[in-house]
mmCIF file of C-alpha atoms (C1' of nucleotides) in Angstrom:
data_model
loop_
_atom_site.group_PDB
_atom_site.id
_atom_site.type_symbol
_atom_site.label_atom_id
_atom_site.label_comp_id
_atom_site.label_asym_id
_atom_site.label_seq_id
_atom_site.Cartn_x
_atom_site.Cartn_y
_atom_site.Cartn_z
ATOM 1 C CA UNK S 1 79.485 80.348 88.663
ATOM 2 C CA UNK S 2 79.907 83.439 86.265
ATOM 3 C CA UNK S 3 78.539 84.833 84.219
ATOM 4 C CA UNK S 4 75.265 86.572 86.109
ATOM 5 C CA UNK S 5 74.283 89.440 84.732
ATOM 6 C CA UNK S 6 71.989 88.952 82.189
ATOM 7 C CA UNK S 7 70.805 92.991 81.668
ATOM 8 C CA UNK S 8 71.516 94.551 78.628
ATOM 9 C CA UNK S 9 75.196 95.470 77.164
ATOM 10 C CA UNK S 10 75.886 98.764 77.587
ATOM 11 C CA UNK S 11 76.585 100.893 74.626
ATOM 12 C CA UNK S 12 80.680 101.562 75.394
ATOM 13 C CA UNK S 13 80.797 97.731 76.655
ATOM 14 C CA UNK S 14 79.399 96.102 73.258
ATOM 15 C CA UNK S 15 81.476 98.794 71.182
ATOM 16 C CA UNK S 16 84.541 97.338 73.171
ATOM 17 C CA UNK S 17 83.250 93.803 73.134
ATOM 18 C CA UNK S 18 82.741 94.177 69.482
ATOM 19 C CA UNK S 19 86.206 95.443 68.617
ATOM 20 C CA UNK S 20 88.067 92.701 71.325
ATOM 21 C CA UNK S 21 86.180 90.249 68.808
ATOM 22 C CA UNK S 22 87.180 91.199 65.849
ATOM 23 C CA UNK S 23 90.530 91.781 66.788
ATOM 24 C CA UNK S 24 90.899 87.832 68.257
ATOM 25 C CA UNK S 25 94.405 88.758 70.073
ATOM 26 C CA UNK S 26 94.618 90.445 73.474
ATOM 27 C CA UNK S 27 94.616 94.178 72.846
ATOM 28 C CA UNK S 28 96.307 96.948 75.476
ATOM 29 C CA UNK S 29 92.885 99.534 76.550
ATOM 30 C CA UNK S 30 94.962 102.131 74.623
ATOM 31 C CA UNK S 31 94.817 100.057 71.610
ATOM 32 C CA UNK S 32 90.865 99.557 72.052
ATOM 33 C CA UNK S 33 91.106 103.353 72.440
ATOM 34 C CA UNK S 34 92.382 104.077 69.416
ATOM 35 C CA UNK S 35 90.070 101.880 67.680
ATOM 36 C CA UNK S 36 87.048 103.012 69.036
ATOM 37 C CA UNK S 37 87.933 107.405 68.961
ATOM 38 C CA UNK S 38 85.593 107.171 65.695
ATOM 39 C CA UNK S 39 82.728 106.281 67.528
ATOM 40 C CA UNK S 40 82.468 108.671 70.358
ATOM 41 C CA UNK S 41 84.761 107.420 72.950
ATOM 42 C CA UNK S 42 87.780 109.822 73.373
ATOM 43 C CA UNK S 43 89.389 108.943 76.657
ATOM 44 C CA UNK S 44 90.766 105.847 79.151
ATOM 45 C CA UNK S 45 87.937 105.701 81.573
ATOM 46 C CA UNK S 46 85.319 105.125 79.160
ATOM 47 C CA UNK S 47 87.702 101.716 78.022
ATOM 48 C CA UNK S 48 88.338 101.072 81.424
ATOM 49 C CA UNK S 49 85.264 100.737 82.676
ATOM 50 C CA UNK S 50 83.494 98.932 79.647
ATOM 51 C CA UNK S 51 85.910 96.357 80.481
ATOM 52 C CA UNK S 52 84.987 96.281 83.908
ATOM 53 C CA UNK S 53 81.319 95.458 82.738
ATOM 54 C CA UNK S 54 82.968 92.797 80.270
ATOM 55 C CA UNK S 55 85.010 91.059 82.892
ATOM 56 C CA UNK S 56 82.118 91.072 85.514
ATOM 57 C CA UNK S 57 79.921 89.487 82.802
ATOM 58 C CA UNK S 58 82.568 87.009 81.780
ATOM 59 C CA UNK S 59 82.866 88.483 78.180
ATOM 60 C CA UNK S 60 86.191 89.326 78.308
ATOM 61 C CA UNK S 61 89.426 88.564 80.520
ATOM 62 C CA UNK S 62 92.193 90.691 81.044
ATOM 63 C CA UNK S 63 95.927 88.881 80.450
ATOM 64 C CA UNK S 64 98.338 89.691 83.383
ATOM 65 C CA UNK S 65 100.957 89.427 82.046
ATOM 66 C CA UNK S 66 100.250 91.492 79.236
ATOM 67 C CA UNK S 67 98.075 94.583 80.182
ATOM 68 C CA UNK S 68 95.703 93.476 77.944
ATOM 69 C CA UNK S 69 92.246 92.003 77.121
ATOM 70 C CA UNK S 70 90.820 89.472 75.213
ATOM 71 C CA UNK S 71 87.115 88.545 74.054
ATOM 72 C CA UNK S 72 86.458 85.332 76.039
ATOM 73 C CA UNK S 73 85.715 82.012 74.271
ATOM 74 C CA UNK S 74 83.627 80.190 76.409
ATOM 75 C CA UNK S 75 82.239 82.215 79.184
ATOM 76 C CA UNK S 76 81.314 79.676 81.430
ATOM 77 C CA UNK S 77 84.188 78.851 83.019
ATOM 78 C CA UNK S 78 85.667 82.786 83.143
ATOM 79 C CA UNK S 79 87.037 82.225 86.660
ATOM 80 C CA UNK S 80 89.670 79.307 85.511
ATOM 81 C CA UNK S 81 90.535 79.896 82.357
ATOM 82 C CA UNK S 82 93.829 80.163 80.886
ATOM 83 C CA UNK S 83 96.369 81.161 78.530
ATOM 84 C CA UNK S 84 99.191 80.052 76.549
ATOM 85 C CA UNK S 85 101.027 83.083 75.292
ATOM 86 C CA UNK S 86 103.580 82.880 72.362
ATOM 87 C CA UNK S 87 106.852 84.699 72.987
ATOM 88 C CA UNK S 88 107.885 84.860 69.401
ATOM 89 C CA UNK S 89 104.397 85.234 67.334
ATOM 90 C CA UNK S 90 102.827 86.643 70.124
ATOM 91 C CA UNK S 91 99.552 84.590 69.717
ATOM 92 C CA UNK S 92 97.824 84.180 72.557
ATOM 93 C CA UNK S 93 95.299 80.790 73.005
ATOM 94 C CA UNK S 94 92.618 80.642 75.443
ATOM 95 C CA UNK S 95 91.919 77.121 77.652
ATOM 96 C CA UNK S 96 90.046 75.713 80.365
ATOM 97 C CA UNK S 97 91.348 72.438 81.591
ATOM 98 C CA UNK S 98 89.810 70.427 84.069
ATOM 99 C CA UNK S 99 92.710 68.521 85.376
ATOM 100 C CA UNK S 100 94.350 72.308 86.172
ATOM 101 C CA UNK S 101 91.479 73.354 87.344
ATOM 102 C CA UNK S 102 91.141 70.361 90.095
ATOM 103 C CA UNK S 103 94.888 70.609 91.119
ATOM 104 C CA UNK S 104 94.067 74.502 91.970
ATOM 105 C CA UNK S 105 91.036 73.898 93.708
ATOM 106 C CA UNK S 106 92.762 70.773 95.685
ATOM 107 C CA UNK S 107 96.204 72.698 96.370
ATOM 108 C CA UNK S 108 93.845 75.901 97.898
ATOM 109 C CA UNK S 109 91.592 73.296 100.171
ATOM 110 C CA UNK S 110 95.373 71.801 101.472
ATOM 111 C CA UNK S 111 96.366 75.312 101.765
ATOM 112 C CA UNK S 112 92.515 76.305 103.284
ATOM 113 C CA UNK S 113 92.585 79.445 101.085
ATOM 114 C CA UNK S 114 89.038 80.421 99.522
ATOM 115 C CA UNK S 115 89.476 80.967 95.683
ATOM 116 C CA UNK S 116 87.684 83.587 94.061
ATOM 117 C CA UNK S 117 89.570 83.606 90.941
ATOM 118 C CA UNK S 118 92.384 81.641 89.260
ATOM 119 C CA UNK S 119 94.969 83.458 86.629
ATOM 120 C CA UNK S 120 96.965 80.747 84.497
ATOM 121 C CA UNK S 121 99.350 81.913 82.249
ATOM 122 C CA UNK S 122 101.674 79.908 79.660
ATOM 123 C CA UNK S 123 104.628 82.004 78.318
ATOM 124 C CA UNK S 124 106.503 79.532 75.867
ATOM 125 C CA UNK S 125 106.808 78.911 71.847
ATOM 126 C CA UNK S 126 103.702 77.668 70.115
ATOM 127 C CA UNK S 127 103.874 74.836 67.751
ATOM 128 C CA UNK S 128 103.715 76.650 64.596
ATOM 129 C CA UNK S 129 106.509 78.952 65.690
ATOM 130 C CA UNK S 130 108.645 75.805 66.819
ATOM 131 C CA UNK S 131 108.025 73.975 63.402
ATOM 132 C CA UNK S 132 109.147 76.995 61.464
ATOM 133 C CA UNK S 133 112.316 77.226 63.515
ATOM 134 C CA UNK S 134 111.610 80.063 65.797
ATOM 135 C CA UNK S 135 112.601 82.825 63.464
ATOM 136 C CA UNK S 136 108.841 84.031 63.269
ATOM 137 C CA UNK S 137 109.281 87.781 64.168
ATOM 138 C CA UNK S 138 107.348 89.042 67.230
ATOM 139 C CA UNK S 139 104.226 91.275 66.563
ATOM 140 C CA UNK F 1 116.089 74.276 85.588
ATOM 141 C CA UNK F 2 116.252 77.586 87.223
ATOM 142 C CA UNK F 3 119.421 80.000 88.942
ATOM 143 C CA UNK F 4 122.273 79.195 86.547
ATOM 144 C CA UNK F 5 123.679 81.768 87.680
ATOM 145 C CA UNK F 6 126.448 81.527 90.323
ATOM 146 C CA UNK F 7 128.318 84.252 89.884
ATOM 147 C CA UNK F 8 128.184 87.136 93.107
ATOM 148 C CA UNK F 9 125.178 89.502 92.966
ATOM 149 C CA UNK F 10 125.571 93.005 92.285
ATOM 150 C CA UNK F 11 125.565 95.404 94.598
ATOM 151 C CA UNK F 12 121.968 96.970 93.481
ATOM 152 C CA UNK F 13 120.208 93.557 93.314
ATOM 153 C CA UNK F 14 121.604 93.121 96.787
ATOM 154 C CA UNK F 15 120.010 95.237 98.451
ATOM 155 C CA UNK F 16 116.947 94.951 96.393
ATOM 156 C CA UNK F 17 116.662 91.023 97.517
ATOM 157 C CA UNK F 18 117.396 92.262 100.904
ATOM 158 C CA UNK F 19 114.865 94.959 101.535
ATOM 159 C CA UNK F 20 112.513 92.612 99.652
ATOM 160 C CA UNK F 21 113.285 89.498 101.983
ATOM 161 C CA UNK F 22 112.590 92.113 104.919
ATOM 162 C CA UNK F 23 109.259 93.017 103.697
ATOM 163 C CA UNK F 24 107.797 89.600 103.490
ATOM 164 C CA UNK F 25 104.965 90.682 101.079
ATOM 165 C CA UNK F 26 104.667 91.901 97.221
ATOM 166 C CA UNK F 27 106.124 95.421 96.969
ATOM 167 C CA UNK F 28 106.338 97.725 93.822
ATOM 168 C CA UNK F 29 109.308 99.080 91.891
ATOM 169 C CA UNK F 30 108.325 102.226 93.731
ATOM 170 C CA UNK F 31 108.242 101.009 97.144
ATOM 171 C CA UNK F 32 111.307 99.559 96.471
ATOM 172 C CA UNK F 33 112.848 102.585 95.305
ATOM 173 C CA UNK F 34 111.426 104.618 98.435
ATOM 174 C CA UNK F 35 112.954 102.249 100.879
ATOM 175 C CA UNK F 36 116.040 102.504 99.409
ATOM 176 C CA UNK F 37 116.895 106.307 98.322
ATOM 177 C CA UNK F 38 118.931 106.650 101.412
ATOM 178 C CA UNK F 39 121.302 103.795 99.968
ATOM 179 C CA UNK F 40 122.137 105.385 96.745
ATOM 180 C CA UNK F 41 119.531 104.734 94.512
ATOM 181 C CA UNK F 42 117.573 107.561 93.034
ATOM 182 C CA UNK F 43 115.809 105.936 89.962
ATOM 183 C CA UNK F 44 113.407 104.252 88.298
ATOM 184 C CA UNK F 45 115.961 101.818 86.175
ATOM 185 C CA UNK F 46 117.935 101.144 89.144
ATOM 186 C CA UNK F 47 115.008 99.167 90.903
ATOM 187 C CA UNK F 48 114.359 97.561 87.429
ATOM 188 C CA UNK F 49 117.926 96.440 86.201
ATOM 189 C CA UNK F 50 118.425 95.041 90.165
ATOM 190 C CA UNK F 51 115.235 93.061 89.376
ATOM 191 C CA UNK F 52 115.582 91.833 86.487
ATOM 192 C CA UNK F 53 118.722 90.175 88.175
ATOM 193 C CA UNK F 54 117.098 88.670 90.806
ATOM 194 C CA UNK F 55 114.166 87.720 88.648
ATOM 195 C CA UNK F 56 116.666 86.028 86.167
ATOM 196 C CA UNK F 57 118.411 84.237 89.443
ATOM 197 C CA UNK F 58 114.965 82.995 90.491
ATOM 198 C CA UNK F 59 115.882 84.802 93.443
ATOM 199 C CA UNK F 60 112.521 86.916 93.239
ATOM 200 C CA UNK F 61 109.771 86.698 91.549
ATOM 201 C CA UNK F 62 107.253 89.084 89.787
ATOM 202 C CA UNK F 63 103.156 88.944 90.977
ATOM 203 C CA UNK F 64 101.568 89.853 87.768
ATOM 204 C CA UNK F 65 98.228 90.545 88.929
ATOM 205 C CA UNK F 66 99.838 93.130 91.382
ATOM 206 C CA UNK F 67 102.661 94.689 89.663
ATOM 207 C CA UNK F 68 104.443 93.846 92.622
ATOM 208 C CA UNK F 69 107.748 91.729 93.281
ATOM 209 C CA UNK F 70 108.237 89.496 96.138
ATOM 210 C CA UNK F 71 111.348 87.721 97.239
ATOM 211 C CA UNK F 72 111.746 83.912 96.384
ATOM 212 C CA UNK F 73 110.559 81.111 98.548
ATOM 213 C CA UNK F 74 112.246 78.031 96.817
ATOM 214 C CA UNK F 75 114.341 78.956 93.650
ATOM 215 C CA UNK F 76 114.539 75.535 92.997
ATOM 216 C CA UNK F 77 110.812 75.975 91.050
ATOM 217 C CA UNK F 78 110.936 79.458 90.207
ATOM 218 C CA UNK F 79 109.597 78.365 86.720
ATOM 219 C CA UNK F 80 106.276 77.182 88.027
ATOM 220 C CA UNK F 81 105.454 78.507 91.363
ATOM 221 C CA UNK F 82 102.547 80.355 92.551
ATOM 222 C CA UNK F 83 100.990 82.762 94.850
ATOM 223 C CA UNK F 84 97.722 82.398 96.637
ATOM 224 C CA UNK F 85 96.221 86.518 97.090
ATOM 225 C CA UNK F 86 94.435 87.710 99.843
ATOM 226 C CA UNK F 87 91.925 90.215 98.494
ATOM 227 C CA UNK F 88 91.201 90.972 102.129
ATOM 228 C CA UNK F 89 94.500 91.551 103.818
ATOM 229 C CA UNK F 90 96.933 91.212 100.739
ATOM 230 C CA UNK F 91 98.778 88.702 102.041
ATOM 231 C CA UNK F 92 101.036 86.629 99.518
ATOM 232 C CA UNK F 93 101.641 83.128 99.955
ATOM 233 C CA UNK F 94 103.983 81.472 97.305
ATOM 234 C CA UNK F 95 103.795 78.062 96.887
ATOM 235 C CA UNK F 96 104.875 74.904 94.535
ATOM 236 C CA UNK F 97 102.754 72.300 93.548
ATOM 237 C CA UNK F 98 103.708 68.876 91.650
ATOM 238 C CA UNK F 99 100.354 68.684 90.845
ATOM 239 C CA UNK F 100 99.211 71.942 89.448
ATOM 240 C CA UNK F 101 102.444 71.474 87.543
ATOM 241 C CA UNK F 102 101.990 68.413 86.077
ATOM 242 C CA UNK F 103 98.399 69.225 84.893
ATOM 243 C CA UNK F 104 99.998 72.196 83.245
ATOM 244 C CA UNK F 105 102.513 70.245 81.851
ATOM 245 C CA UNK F 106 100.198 67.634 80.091
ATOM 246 C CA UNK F 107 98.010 70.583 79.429
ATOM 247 C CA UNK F 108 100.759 72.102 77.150
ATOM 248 C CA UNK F 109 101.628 68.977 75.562
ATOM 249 C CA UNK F 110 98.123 68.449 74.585
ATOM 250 C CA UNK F 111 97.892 71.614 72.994
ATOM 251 C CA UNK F 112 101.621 71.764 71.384
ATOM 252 C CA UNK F 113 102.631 74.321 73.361
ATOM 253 C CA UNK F 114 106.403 74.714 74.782
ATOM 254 C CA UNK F 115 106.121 76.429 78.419
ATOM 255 C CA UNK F 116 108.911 78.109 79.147
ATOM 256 C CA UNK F 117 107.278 80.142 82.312
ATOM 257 C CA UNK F 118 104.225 79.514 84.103
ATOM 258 C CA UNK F 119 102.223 81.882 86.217
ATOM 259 C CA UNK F 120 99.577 80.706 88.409
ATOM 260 C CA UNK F 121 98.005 83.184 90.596
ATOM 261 C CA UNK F 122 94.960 82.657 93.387
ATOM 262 C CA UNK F 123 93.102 85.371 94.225
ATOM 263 C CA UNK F 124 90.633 84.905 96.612
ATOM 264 C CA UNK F 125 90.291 85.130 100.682
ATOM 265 C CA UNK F 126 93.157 83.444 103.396
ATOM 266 C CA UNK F 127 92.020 81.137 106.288
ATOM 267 C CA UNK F 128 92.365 84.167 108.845
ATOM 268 C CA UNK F 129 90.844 86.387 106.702
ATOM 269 C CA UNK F 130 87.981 84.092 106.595
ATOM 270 C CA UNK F 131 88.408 82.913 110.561
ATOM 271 C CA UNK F 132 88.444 86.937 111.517
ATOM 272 C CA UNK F 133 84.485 86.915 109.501
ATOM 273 C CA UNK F 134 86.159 88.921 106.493
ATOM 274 C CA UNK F 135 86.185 92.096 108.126
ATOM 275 C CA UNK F 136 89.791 92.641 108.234
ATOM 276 C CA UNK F 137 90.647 95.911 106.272
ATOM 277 C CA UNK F 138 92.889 96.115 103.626
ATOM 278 C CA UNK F 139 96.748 96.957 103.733
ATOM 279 C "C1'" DG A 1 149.838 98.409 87.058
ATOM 280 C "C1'" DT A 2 147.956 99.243 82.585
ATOM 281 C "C1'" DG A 3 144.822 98.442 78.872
ATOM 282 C "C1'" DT A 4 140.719 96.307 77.381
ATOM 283 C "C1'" DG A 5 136.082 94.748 77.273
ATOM 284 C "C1'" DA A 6 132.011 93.546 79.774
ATOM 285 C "C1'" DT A 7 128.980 94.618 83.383
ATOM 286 C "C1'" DT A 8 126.970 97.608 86.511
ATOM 287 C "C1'" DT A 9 125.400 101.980 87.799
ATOM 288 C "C1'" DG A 10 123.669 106.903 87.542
ATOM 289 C "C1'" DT A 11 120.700 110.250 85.345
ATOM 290 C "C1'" DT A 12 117.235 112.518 82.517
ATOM 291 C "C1'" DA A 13 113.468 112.091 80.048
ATOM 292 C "C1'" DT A 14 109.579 109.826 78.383
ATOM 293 C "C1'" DG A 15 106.298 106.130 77.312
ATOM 294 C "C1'" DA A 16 102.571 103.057 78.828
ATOM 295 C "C1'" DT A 17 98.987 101.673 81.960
ATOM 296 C "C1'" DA A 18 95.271 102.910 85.155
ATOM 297 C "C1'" DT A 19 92.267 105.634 88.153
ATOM 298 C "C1'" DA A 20 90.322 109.791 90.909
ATOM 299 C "C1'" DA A 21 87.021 113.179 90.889
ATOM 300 C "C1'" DC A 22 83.233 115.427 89.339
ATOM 301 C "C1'" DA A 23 79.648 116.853 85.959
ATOM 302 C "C1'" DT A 24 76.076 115.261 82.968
ATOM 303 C "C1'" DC A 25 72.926 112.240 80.668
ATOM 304 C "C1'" DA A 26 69.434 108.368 79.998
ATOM 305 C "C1'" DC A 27 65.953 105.863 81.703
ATOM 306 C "C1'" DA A 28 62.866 103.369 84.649
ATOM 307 C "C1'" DA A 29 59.895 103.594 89.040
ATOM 308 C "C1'" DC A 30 56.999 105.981 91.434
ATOM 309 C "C1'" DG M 1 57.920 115.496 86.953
ATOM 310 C "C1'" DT M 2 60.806 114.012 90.470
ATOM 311 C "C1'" DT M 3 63.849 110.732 92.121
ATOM 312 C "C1'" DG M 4 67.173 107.038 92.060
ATOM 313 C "C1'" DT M 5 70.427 104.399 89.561
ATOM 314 C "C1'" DG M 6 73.586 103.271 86.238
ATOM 315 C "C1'" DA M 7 76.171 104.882 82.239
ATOM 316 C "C1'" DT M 8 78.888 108.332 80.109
ATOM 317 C "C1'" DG M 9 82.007 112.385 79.256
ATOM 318 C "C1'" DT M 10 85.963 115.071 80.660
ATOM 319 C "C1'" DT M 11 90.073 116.762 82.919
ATOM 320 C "C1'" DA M 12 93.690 115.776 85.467
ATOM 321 C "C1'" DT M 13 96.755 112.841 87.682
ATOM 322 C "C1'" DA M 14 98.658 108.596 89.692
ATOM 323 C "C1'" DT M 15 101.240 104.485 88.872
ATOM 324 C "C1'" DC M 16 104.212 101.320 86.381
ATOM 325 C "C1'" DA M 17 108.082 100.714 83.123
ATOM 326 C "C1'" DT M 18 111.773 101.666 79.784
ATOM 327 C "C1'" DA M 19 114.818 104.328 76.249
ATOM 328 C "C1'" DA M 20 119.040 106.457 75.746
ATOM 329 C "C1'" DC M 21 123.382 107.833 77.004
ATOM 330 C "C1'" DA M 22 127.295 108.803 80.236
ATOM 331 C "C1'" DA M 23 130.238 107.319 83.887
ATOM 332 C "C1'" DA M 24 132.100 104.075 87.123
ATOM 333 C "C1'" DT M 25 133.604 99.498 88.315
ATOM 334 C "C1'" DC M 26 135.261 94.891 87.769
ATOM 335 C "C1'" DA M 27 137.792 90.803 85.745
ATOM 336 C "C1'" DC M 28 141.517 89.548 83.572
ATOM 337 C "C1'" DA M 29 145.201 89.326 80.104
ATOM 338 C "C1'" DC M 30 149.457 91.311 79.384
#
DNA sequence: GTGTGATTTGTTATGATATAACATCACAAC
DNA sequence: GTTGTGATGTTATATCATAACAAATCACAC
């Protein structure tokens, strides 16, 4: 269901890919900018449209609510995924649940609406931020 | 759970719900702003500070995938409703689901996570859309 | 009705996110 | 070697959102 383009990474894409990786939190294309200027990419559309060529691949995901991207963690199921974003540490966890996933896909049959993709987002407190008493500092 | 607030509503966020209500689908800050220079309202932060009213009311809600607010079906859920996207027409249906909810909600608990706003967001195609043989144009 | 504080509003400027448009390059197919 | 396609570089601009500060308005005690 994703995931079907199995030519070669493009140079910009696995550069981008590569940092989203290593930097394991969502990250703003500005911030994957400035990351990457040392390597021959010096402005927005080059980010913009490696990420396209992530996202259509299933490598990455972009986070609504955040204007931001992530490296995905298990590409196979890149069109229900979801995420549970920390308002205080600002971690943000990827998931795929099946249970969600069937209440979607049953609530659009009821509503006869054809799903193409599904964008779940969790804004909350994560546990370790509630068991240290919320007075982590945002960052 | 949601609209503590009983006090009146300003002036601004009045006629922000209003011109919202009247428009029936997502608009931007901008739109907003465009439909209502002619009442008084000339900026940016205007638009913003009436919707972050509303949105803290539950008396509109913000489409994250579309940077686009619509007025508010049911404030009774506004902390875990969600909009079903027509890619083809851009029509925006809102809709609650005890379901989808619950699935969240066990979801969360399973992972240790404390929700405190959940977006859920369908993109995909709408029964006419799909009735009409897709070729309805965007707008 | 006057003072006081809180909220709302107006205004300018700027920051942050995203894309349009067009030129060029790399590479495979023929 | 030409042609077609996808990738890339570059400039400029569109779109979305907020900072910072001043002024007006409202609620309410006195």
């Amino acid at each position: 269901m994703a995931s079907q383009q199995n030519s070669k990474l493009p140079k910009n894409a696995a550069l981008v890919h590569t940092f989203l990786a290593k930097h394991g939190s969502p990250a703003s294309a500005y911030e994957i900018l400035d990351g990457l200027r040392g390597k021959g990419i010096s402005a927005p559309p080059t980010i913009y449209r490696a990420l396209d060529q992530l996202l259509a691949r299933g490598l990455a995901h972009r986070v609504e609510s955040l204007n931001a991207f992530v490296a995905c963690d298990h590409p196979a199921h890149d069109d229900a995924n979801g995420f549970a974003i920390c308002q205080d540490c600002g971690s943000v966890r990827e998931f795929t649940d099946p249970e969600v996933v069937s209440a979607v896909n049953a609530l659009a049959k009821a509503q006869d609406f054809d799903v193409r993709h599904v964008t779940i987002e969790l804004a909350g407190q994560c546990a370790a931020c509630r068991d240290s008493g919320s007075e982590v500092s945002h960052g």
